[in-house]
């Protein structure tokens, strides 16, 4: 299988290449992309010898060419068009979509349009553009396989041959598990003062900075509710979030007859990555077998809507339809960026998102341009709200 990895230098990208390296007979790397960590990308290019590598801009491209030397067989490209080009190469069988945030939407959508096997880690693409994205998947006959551990678990627990019809499959509810993040038991008063360092220190998973903050606010679970809606054609009232601090059950499907099927495993993204790379077969991922005796207990709690308002904001955006989820996503990216830059306190993240949802008028999303317009409007509105807060 020939593979393009978008976002190869990130947490998911590195885990993907770890799995790929275990099966040299099975996978060939055709293209790798990274934004700014050019040294990491250069190492990956030396090791996997892709035909193409894409970086953010001309400076990074020049640096990568220098690092690779004149002997290298890797063609170095840069910019959005190049991302879309390597996502749609005729030789590519599969595309790992692991760019973080809205920047991943155009190449991920391009891969779907080209009918590829799309391994979707970039949940923001589906949150922003769900209807447009799924229409392209169906039109082009693309195979969309979820990498997000919860959705991968749901996919594995769904009836065989399931085609998105929950009623026909006898599915009652989708239960998404959540670790609760680093502040699961932090009292409300203490949340006001948490720092970016505390927020990115996740108890169970090692991830990129943005998704780590999303886990701390529980917006990550909110985005995942919207993601589940589009992937499994499930309405908001059929998707429930369950806090499960051990992160061993990755999600569950509740059936009409009372059966509940779940997928379990150690919290390591190489499991869903290997699952989606090899599906419908199974391959070694390098993840240790689950030791239930060491786990000992599995606990469950209800999410606290008072300390974690972001989850409810996501349900609100999902129910509002149209551009609301795209607005939510953009406002979240702006707010998380400001929090990481110490320009917004932790509790301000939800406030900026709520105010942005109120400020941007509802509109229908019909194509990529309308999605990008909603994203642009929301970033502008969130920026203004931030400036006002900070007295600028
Ligand atoms: P990361 O920050 O570690 O890596 C992000 C990747 O995207 C890097 O390769 C970076 O170079 C690239 N990138 C960043 N900005 C870019 C831009 N403007 N243009 C092009 N490329 C850009 O993030 P991650 O944790 O690997 O997450 C990637 C995606 O997978 C996210 O959408 C995240 O929500 C999702 N996800 C991650 C995990 C996890 O365990 N890390 C789990 C589930 C889902
Ligand atoms: Mg997840």
Tab-separated table of C-alpha atoms and ligand atoms in Angstrom:
chain	number	residue	atom	x	y	z
A	1	UNK	CA	0.000	0.000	0.000
A	2	UNK	CA	1.363	3.419	-1.004
A	3	UNK	CA	0.839	6.060	1.632
A	4	UNK	CA	0.872	9.846	1.993
A	5	UNK	CA	1.264	11.081	5.576
A	6	UNK	CA	-0.039	14.630	6.095
A	7	UNK	CA	1.370	15.970	9.370
A	8	UNK	CA	4.155	13.374	9.551
A	9	UNK	CA	6.176	15.343	12.104
A	10	UNK	CA	3.385	15.481	14.702
A	11	UNK	CA	2.378	13.031	17.385
A	12	UNK	CA	0.050	10.990	15.116
A	13	UNK	CA	2.449	11.237	12.168
A	14	UNK	CA	5.351	9.849	14.202
A	15	UNK	CA	3.170	7.004	15.539
A	16	UNK	CA	2.028	6.246	11.982
A	17	UNK	CA	5.608	5.939	10.737
A	18	UNK	CA	6.415	3.726	13.736
A	19	UNK	CA	3.706	1.267	12.624
A	20	UNK	CA	4.709	1.576	8.949
A	21	UNK	CA	8.347	0.775	9.798
A	22	UNK	CA	7.248	-2.532	11.342
A	23	UNK	CA	5.822	-3.682	7.988
A	24	UNK	CA	8.236	-2.733	5.187
A	25	UNK	CA	6.752	-5.469	2.968
A	26	UNK	CA	3.295	-3.984	3.296
A	27	UNK	CA	3.641	-0.182	3.171
A	28	UNK	CA	5.552	2.251	1.010
A	29	UNK	CA	5.757	5.930	1.939
A	30	UNK	CA	5.019	8.101	-1.079
A	31	UNK	CA	4.883	11.568	0.511
A	32	UNK	CA	5.478	13.165	3.916
A	33	UNK	CA	4.475	16.639	5.077
A	34	UNK	CA	5.510	18.779	8.030
A	35	UNK	CA	5.026	22.435	8.727
A	36	UNK	CA	8.029	23.817	10.561
A	37	UNK	CA	9.991	20.976	12.220
A	38	UNK	CA	12.237	20.601	9.205
A	39	UNK	CA	14.972	18.583	10.982
A	40	UNK	CA	12.453	15.914	12.018
A	41	UNK	CA	11.056	15.790	8.494
A	42	UNK	CA	14.585	15.476	7.056
A	43	UNK	CA	15.258	12.448	9.294
A	44	UNK	CA	11.972	10.894	8.219
A	45	UNK	CA	12.820	11.498	4.536
A	46	UNK	CA	16.209	9.793	4.948
A	47	UNK	CA	14.572	6.827	6.600
A	48	UNK	CA	11.447	6.351	4.439
A	49	UNK	CA	12.682	7.824	1.120
A	50	UNK	CA	9.377	9.363	-0.034
A	51	UNK	CA	9.124	10.688	-3.587
A	52	UNK	CA	7.750	14.005	-2.233
A	53	UNK	CA	8.027	16.093	0.935
A	54	UNK	CA	5.982	19.217	1.671
A	55	UNK	CA	6.796	21.988	4.161
A	56	UNK	CA	5.092	25.261	5.104
A	57	UNK	CA	6.977	27.894	3.118
A	58	UNK	CA	9.944	28.617	0.838
A	59	UNK	CA	12.387	29.113	3.757
A	60	UNK	CA	11.581	25.690	5.210
A	61	UNK	CA	11.783	24.174	1.727
A	62	UNK	CA	15.250	25.609	1.182
A	63	UNK	CA	16.370	24.328	4.565
A	64	UNK	CA	15.012	20.833	3.828
A	65	UNK	CA	16.803	20.740	0.458
A	66	UNK	CA	20.050	21.679	2.239
A	67	UNK	CA	19.544	19.022	4.908
A	68	UNK	CA	18.753	16.285	2.381
A	69	UNK	CA	21.632	17.138	0.030
A	70	UNK	CA	21.805	16.789	-3.727
A	71	UNK	CA	21.758	12.983	-3.746
A	72	UNK	CA	18.247	12.818	-2.281
A	73	UNK	CA	15.467	11.377	-4.449
A	74	UNK	CA	12.835	13.348	-2.510
A	75	UNK	CA	11.249	16.283	-4.321
A	76	UNK	CA	10.720	19.171	-1.884
A	77	UNK	CA	7.562	21.284	-2.223
A	78	UNK	CA	5.793	23.865	-0.074
A	79	UNK	CA	2.393	25.429	0.561
A	80	UNK	CA	-1.311	24.487	0.515
A	81	UNK	CA	-1.466	23.507	-3.168
A	82	UNK	CA	1.407	21.096	-2.651
A	83	UNK	CA	-0.408	19.544	0.334
A	84	UNK	CA	-3.455	18.965	-1.865
A	85	UNK	CA	-1.234	17.603	-4.653
A	86	UNK	CA	0.401	14.937	-2.450
A	87	UNK	CA	-3.011	14.072	-0.954
A	88	UNK	CA	-4.330	13.219	-4.427
A	89	UNK	CA	-1.351	11.541	-6.147
A	90	UNK	CA	-2.720	8.886	-8.532
A	91	UNK	CA	-0.312	6.281	-7.037
A	92	UNK	CA	-1.452	6.954	-3.441
A	93	UNK	CA	-3.715	4.246	-2.041
A	94	UNK	CA	-4.147	5.823	1.377
A	95	UNK	CA	-3.755	9.232	3.011
A	96	UNK	CA	-3.148	9.673	6.725
A	97	UNK	CA	-4.803	13.023	7.573
A	98	UNK	CA	-2.863	14.104	10.674
A	99	UNK	CA	-2.451	17.861	10.281
A	100	UNK	CA	-3.838	19.658	13.328
A	101	UNK	CA	-6.732	22.096	13.012
A	102	UNK	CA	-8.448	23.881	10.140
A	103	UNK	CA	-5.231	23.849	8.070
A	104	UNK	CA	-5.851	20.155	7.447
A	105	UNK	CA	-9.241	20.596	5.811
A	106	UNK	CA	-8.289	21.390	2.178
A	107	UNK	CA	-5.862	18.453	1.690
A	108	UNK	CA	-8.078	16.030	3.650
A	109	UNK	CA	-11.104	16.988	1.580
A	110	UNK	CA	-9.000	16.692	-1.574
A	111	UNK	CA	-8.039	13.128	-0.595
A	112	UNK	CA	-11.715	12.251	-0.062
A	113	UNK	CA	-12.622	13.788	-3.419
A	114	UNK	CA	-9.943	11.688	-5.077
A	115	UNK	CA	-11.570	8.556	-3.627
A	116	UNK	CA	-8.640	7.569	-1.412
A	117	UNK	CA	-8.609	5.436	1.720
A	118	UNK	CA	-8.640	8.368	4.160
A	119	UNK	CA	-7.308	7.654	7.647
A	120	UNK	CA	-8.859	10.540	9.538
A	121	UNK	CA	-7.064	11.898	12.594
A	122	UNK	CA	-7.754	15.555	11.709
A	123	UNK	CA	-11.144	15.696	13.472
A	124	UNK	CA	-11.375	19.460	12.923
A	125	UNK	CA	-11.900	18.840	9.183
A	126	UNK	CA	-15.077	16.862	9.877
A	127	UNK	CA	-16.254	19.264	12.598
A	128	UNK	CA	-15.936	22.246	10.253
A	129	UNK	CA	-17.207	20.721	7.063
A	130	UNK	CA	-19.167	17.589	8.042
A	131	UNK	CA	-21.946	17.748	5.447
A	132	UNK	CA	-19.652	18.867	2.608
A	133	UNK	CA	-17.004	16.314	3.568
A	134	UNK	CA	-19.358	13.327	3.842
A	135	UNK	CA	-21.034	14.234	0.538
A	136	UNK	CA	-17.620	14.075	-1.176
A	137	UNK	CA	-16.761	10.777	0.533
A	138	UNK	CA	-19.972	9.193	-0.758
A	139	UNK	CA	-19.763	10.735	-4.215
A	140	UNK	CA	-16.159	9.640	-4.754
A	141	UNK	CA	-16.499	6.261	-3.041
A	142	UNK	CA	-13.673	7.089	-0.640
A	143	UNK	CA	-13.087	4.780	2.335
A	144	UNK	CA	-13.144	6.870	5.511
A	145	UNK	CA	-11.543	5.119	8.496
A	146	UNK	CA	-11.429	6.924	11.859
A	147	UNK	CA	-8.112	7.213	13.686
A	148	UNK	CA	-9.476	9.108	16.674
A	149	UNK	CA	-9.394	6.322	19.281
A	150	UNK	CA	-13.055	6.714	20.300
A	151	UNK	CA	-14.372	6.669	16.749
A	152	UNK	CA	-12.080	3.848	15.796
A	153	UNK	CA	-13.496	1.934	18.783
A	154	UNK	CA	-17.070	2.712	17.696
A	155	UNK	CA	-16.250	1.654	14.140
A	156	UNK	CA	-14.875	-1.642	15.473
A	157	UNK	CA	-17.985	-2.145	17.655
A	158	UNK	CA	-20.525	-1.373	14.917
A	159	UNK	CA	-22.350	-4.169	13.048
A	160	UNK	CA	-20.366	-5.657	10.164
A	161	UNK	CA	-21.196	-3.991	6.876
A	162	UNK	CA	-22.727	-1.082	8.734
A	163	UNK	CA	-23.546	1.683	6.266
A	164	UNK	CA	-24.492	4.557	8.527
A	165	UNK	CA	-28.058	3.501	9.257
A	166	UNK	CA	-28.258	3.314	13.053
A	167	UNK	CA	-31.865	2.086	13.135
A	168	UNK	CA	-31.272	-0.764	10.693
A	169	UNK	CA	-28.175	-1.848	12.585
A	170	UNK	CA	-30.159	-1.940	15.834
A	171	UNK	CA	-27.894	0.673	17.383
A	172	UNK	CA	-29.462	2.609	20.238
A	173	UNK	CA	-26.625	4.869	21.345
A	174	UNK	CA	-22.981	5.608	20.782
A	175	UNK	CA	-21.098	6.006	24.081
A	176	UNK	CA	-17.913	8.036	23.757
A	177	UNK	CA	-15.491	7.620	26.640
A	178	UNK	CA	-13.392	10.519	27.916
A	179	UNK	CA	-10.464	10.414	30.323
A	180	UNK	CA	-11.626	13.687	31.872
A	181	UNK	CA	-8.193	15.182	31.188
A	182	UNK	CA	-5.719	16.589	33.719
A	183	UNK	CA	-8.388	18.614	35.586
A	184	UNK	CA	-11.033	15.901	36.026
A	185	UNK	CA	-11.061	16.349	39.800
A	186	UNK	CA	-9.696	19.910	40.028
A	187	UNK	CA	-12.126	22.133	41.998
A	188	UNK	CA	-13.831	24.905	40.019
A	189	UNK	CA	-12.018	27.677	41.957
A	190	UNK	CA	-8.597	26.245	41.061
A	191	UNK	CA	-9.339	26.098	37.305
A	192	UNK	CA	-9.016	29.878	36.976
A	193	UNK	CA	-5.271	29.752	37.618
A	194	UNK	CA	-4.144	26.693	35.629
A	195	UNK	CA	-1.179	27.215	33.308
A	196	UNK	CA	-0.512	25.961	29.766
A	197	UNK	CA	2.110	23.566	31.200
A	198	UNK	CA	-0.479	21.979	33.505
A	199	UNK	CA	-3.065	21.842	30.734
A	200	UNK	CA	-0.839	20.006	28.236
A	201	UNK	CA	0.249	17.359	30.792
A	202	UNK	CA	-2.337	14.687	29.984
A	203	UNK	CA	-2.580	11.787	32.469
A	204	UNK	CA	-2.986	8.926	29.924
A	205	UNK	CA	-2.159	10.081	26.393
A	206	UNK	CA	0.858	11.818	24.889
A	207	UNK	CA	-0.421	14.192	22.189
A	208	UNK	CA	0.176	17.493	20.391
A	209	UNK	CA	-0.309	20.741	22.349
A	210	UNK	CA	-3.605	21.833	20.819
A	211	UNK	CA	-5.450	18.556	21.390
A	212	UNK	CA	-3.968	18.346	24.892
A	213	UNK	CA	-5.543	21.694	25.797
A	214	UNK	CA	-8.769	20.519	24.114
A	215	UNK	CA	-8.699	17.486	26.415
A	216	UNK	CA	-8.218	19.702	29.449
A	217	UNK	CA	-11.276	21.851	28.568
A	218	UNK	CA	-13.171	18.780	27.282
A	219	UNK	CA	-13.691	20.588	23.982
A	220	UNK	CA	-11.882	17.594	22.523
A	221	UNK	CA	-14.863	15.446	23.535
A	222	UNK	CA	-17.224	18.083	22.177
A	223	UNK	CA	-15.441	18.008	18.807
A	224	UNK	CA	-15.618	14.206	18.974
A	225	UNK	CA	-19.390	14.277	19.517
A	226	UNK	CA	-19.694	16.283	16.282
A	227	UNK	CA	-17.210	13.953	14.575
A	228	UNK	CA	-19.289	10.923	15.669
A	229	UNK	CA	-22.445	12.572	14.333
A	230	UNK	CA	-20.969	12.735	10.837
A	231	UNK	CA	-19.092	9.438	10.844
A	232	UNK	CA	-21.952	7.319	12.164
A	233	UNK	CA	-24.978	9.365	11.106
A	234	UNK	CA	-25.992	9.648	14.774
A	235	UNK	CA	-28.162	12.497	16.057
A	236	UNK	CA	-26.944	14.515	19.065
A	237	UNK	CA	-29.341	12.780	21.484
A	238	UNK	CA	-27.938	9.365	20.534
A	239	UNK	CA	-24.360	10.298	21.442
A	240	UNK	CA	-23.471	10.215	25.117
A	241	UNK	CA	-20.172	11.058	26.829
A	242	UNK	CA	-18.953	8.886	29.707
A	243	UNK	CA	-15.935	9.826	31.811
A	244	UNK	CA	-13.697	6.786	32.165
A	245	UNK	CA	-10.445	7.819	33.882
A	246	UNK	CA	-8.417	4.692	33.009
A	247	UNK	CA	-8.712	5.219	29.195
A	248	UNK	CA	-8.868	1.467	28.617
A	249	UNK	CA	-12.359	1.277	27.082
A	250	UNK	CA	-12.027	3.510	24.033
A	251	UNK	CA	-15.802	3.728	23.359
A	252	UNK	CA	-18.944	1.591	23.216
A	253	UNK	CA	-22.031	0.910	21.114
A	254	UNK	CA	-25.348	0.254	22.859
A	255	UNK	CA	-27.794	-1.973	20.901
A	256	UNK	CA	-31.590	-2.282	20.980
A	257	UNK	CA	-31.417	-5.757	22.550
A	258	UNK	CA	-29.403	-4.488	25.540
A	259	UNK	CA	-26.011	-5.644	24.246
A	260	UNK	CA	-23.179	-3.178	24.667
A	261	UNK	CA	-20.039	-3.751	22.579
A	262	UNK	CA	-16.788	-2.013	23.405
A	263	UNK	CA	-13.202	-1.886	22.191
A	264	UNK	CA	-10.469	-1.997	24.833
A	265	UNK	CA	-6.719	-1.599	24.735
A	266	UNK	CA	-3.778	0.270	26.185
A	267	UNK	CA	-3.987	4.004	25.470
A	268	UNK	CA	-1.596	4.118	22.498
A	269	UNK	CA	-2.606	5.631	19.150
A	270	UNK	CA	-0.642	2.977	17.271
A	271	UNK	CA	-3.598	0.591	17.820
A	272	UNK	CA	-6.207	2.623	15.886
A	273	UNK	CA	-3.527	3.611	13.349
A	274	UNK	CA	-2.583	-0.035	12.681
A	275	UNK	CA	-6.270	-0.985	12.589
A	276	UNK	CA	-7.062	1.599	9.918
A	277	UNK	CA	-3.864	0.970	7.926
A	278	UNK	CA	-4.530	-2.766	7.625
A	279	UNK	CA	-8.349	-2.879	7.757
A	280	UNK	CA	-10.025	-5.339	7.348
A	281	UNK	CA	-6.912	-7.293	8.364
A	282	UNK	CA	-5.039	-7.005	11.667
A	283	UNK	CA	-1.325	-6.317	12.021
A	284	UNK	CA	1.185	-5.845	14.834
A	285	UNK	CA	1.234	-2.248	16.084
A	286	UNK	CA	3.988	-2.482	18.687
A	287	UNK	CA	1.449	-1.884	21.479
A	288	UNK	CA	1.824	-4.121	24.542
A	289	UNK	CA	-1.028	-6.562	25.259
A	290	UNK	CA	-3.628	-5.211	27.675
A	291	UNK	CA	-3.028	-6.495	31.219
A	292	UNK	CA	-6.461	-6.445	32.871
A	293	UNK	CA	-4.972	-7.560	36.204
A	294	UNK	CA	-2.709	-4.517	36.202
A	295	UNK	CA	-5.672	-2.276	35.235
A	296	UNK	CA	-7.726	-3.750	38.102
A	297	UNK	CA	-10.693	-1.398	37.911
A	298	UNK	CA	-12.771	0.397	35.295
A	299	UNK	CA	-14.621	3.484	36.578
A	300	UNK	CA	-17.306	5.683	35.033
A	301	UNK	CA	-18.574	9.178	35.862
A	302	UNK	CA	-20.888	11.775	34.359
A	303	UNK	CA	-19.174	14.841	32.861
A	304	UNK	CA	-19.567	18.004	34.975
A	305	UNK	CA	-21.222	20.691	32.792
A	306	UNK	CA	-20.313	23.456	35.234
A	307	UNK	CA	-16.549	22.940	35.248
A	308	UNK	CA	-16.438	21.859	31.595
A	309	UNK	CA	-18.858	24.101	29.637
A	310	UNK	CA	-17.087	23.406	26.315
A	311	UNK	CA	-18.794	20.025	25.975
A	312	UNK	CA	-22.247	21.647	26.097
A	313	UNK	CA	-21.135	24.368	23.648
A	314	UNK	CA	-20.287	21.642	21.150
A	315	UNK	CA	-23.700	19.979	21.552
A	316	UNK	CA	-25.251	23.416	21.081
A	317	UNK	CA	-23.298	23.956	17.845
A	318	UNK	CA	-24.205	20.493	16.552
A	319	UNK	CA	-27.900	21.093	17.179
A	320	UNK	CA	-27.724	24.560	15.580
A	321	UNK	CA	-26.465	22.986	12.289
A	322	UNK	CA	-25.232	25.127	9.338
A	323	UNK	CA	-22.001	27.007	10.052
A	324	UNK	CA	-22.186	26.702	13.868
A	325	UNK	CA	-19.696	23.846	14.231
A	326	UNK	CA	-17.224	25.580	11.907
A	327	UNK	CA	-17.574	28.729	14.031
A	328	UNK	CA	-17.110	26.701	17.232
A	329	UNK	CA	-13.975	25.075	15.837
A	330	UNK	CA	-12.375	28.326	14.675
A	331	UNK	CA	-13.197	30.126	17.935
A	332	UNK	CA	-11.676	27.232	19.841
A	333	UNK	CA	-8.464	27.353	17.790
A	334	UNK	CA	-8.137	31.102	18.408
A	335	UNK	CA	-8.905	30.748	22.134
A	336	UNK	CA	-6.552	27.792	22.653
A	337	UNK	CA	-3.792	29.676	20.813
A	338	UNK	CA	-4.327	32.684	23.093
A	339	UNK	CA	-4.287	30.460	26.177
A	340	UNK	CA	-1.014	28.830	25.089
A	341	UNK	CA	0.411	32.357	24.512
A	342	UNK	CA	-0.743	33.328	28.033
A	343	UNK	CA	-3.128	35.959	26.671
A	344	UNK	CA	-6.265	34.229	27.940
A	345	UNK	CA	-6.941	32.407	31.212
A	346	UNK	CA	-8.087	28.785	31.052
A	347	UNK	CA	-11.727	29.603	31.886
A	348	UNK	CA	-11.710	32.320	29.222
A	349	UNK	CA	-11.518	29.667	26.469
A	350	UNK	CA	-15.188	28.658	26.847
A	351	UNK	CA	-16.233	32.312	27.249
A	352	UNK	CA	-14.577	33.353	23.977
A	353	UNK	CA	-16.157	30.409	22.145
A	354	UNK	CA	-19.653	31.139	23.534
A	355	UNK	CA	-19.360	34.829	22.625
A	356	UNK	CA	-18.135	33.968	19.106
A	357	UNK	CA	-21.058	31.576	18.555
A	358	UNK	CA	-23.369	34.453	19.519
A	359	UNK	CA	-21.556	36.989	17.328
A	360	UNK	CA	-21.383	35.151	13.991
A	361	UNK	CA	-24.721	34.899	12.128
A	362	UNK	CA	-25.920	31.408	11.169
A	363	UNK	CA	-25.492	30.425	7.518
A	364	UNK	CA	-25.718	27.276	5.412
A	365	UNK	CA	-22.537	25.473	4.345
A	366	UNK	CA	-22.702	24.274	0.767
A	367	UNK	CA	-19.077	23.915	-0.335
A	368	UNK	CA	-15.466	24.368	0.792
A	369	UNK	CA	-15.591	28.138	0.169
A	370	UNK	CA	-18.590	28.607	2.474
A	371	UNK	CA	-16.813	26.552	5.167
A	372	UNK	CA	-13.647	28.646	4.849
A	373	UNK	CA	-15.769	31.817	4.977
A	374	UNK	CA	-17.380	30.669	8.266
A	375	UNK	CA	-13.894	29.880	9.580
A	376	UNK	CA	-12.658	33.336	8.566
A	377	UNK	CA	-15.645	35.172	10.104
A	378	UNK	CA	-15.304	33.261	13.355
A	379	UNK	CA	-11.557	33.934	13.628
A	380	UNK	CA	-12.183	37.649	13.067
A	381	UNK	CA	-14.993	37.716	15.667
A	382	UNK	CA	-12.999	35.709	18.218
A	383	UNK	CA	-9.992	38.007	17.678
A	384	UNK	CA	-12.150	41.061	18.401
A	385	UNK	CA	-13.628	39.448	21.510
A	386	UNK	CA	-10.136	38.650	22.750
A	387	UNK	CA	-8.876	42.213	22.141
A	388	UNK	CA	-11.885	43.643	23.975
A	389	UNK	CA	-11.244	41.332	26.947
A	390	UNK	CA	-7.621	42.369	27.076
A	391	UNK	CA	-8.541	46.062	26.831
A	392	UNK	CA	-6.932	46.588	23.433
B	1	LIG	P1	0.754	17.745	16.476
B	1	LIG	O1	0.694	19.170	16.857
B	1	LIG	O2	1.650	16.835	17.218
B	1	LIG	O3	1.127	17.621	14.919
B	1	LIG	C1	0.482	18.387	13.956
B	1	LIG	C2	1.045	18.154	12.561
B	1	LIG	O4	0.417	19.096	11.688
B	1	LIG	C3	2.541	18.406	12.453
B	1	LIG	O5	3.096	17.514	11.516
B	1	LIG	C4	2.628	19.839	11.926
B	1	LIG	O6	3.806	20.065	11.182
B	1	LIG	C5	1.414	19.885	11.032
B	1	LIG	N1	0.879	21.256	10.902
B	1	LIG	C6	0.598	22.128	11.908
B	1	LIG	N2	0.122	23.293	11.406
B	1	LIG	C7	0.102	23.151	10.057
B	1	LIG	C8	-0.273	24.002	8.972
B	1	LIG	N3	-0.747	25.256	9.184
B	1	LIG	N4	-0.173	23.532	7.715
B	1	LIG	C9	0.285	22.278	7.490
B	1	LIG	N5	0.664	21.418	8.458
B	1	LIG	C10	0.575	21.858	9.733
B	1	LIG	O7	-0.761	17.204	16.528
B	1	LIG	P2	-1.276	15.711	16.791
B	1	LIG	O8	-1.474	15.502	18.250
B	1	LIG	O9	-0.481	14.734	16.007
B	1	LIG	O10	-2.751	15.810	16.179
B	1	LIG	C11	-2.991	15.781	14.784
B	1	LIG	C12	-4.486	15.631	14.542
B	1	LIG	O11	-4.899	14.365	15.052
B	1	LIG	C13	-5.336	16.664	15.274
B	1	LIG	O12	-6.414	17.004	14.468
B	1	LIG	C14	-5.805	15.945	16.522
B	1	LIG	O13	-7.039	16.419	16.991
B	1	LIG	C15	-5.938	14.530	16.002
B	1	LIG	N6	-5.800	13.499	17.037
B	1	LIG	C16	-4.632	13.364	17.710
B	1	LIG	C17	-4.502	12.398	18.710
B	1	LIG	C18	-3.206	12.217	19.450
B	1	LIG	O14	-3.113	11.274	20.252
B	1	LIG	N7	-2.199	13.018	19.245
B	1	LIG	C19	-5.588	11.559	18.987
B	1	LIG	C20	-6.765	11.725	18.267
B	1	LIG	C21	-6.863	12.682	17.281
B	2	LIG	MG1	-10.025	10.989	20.781
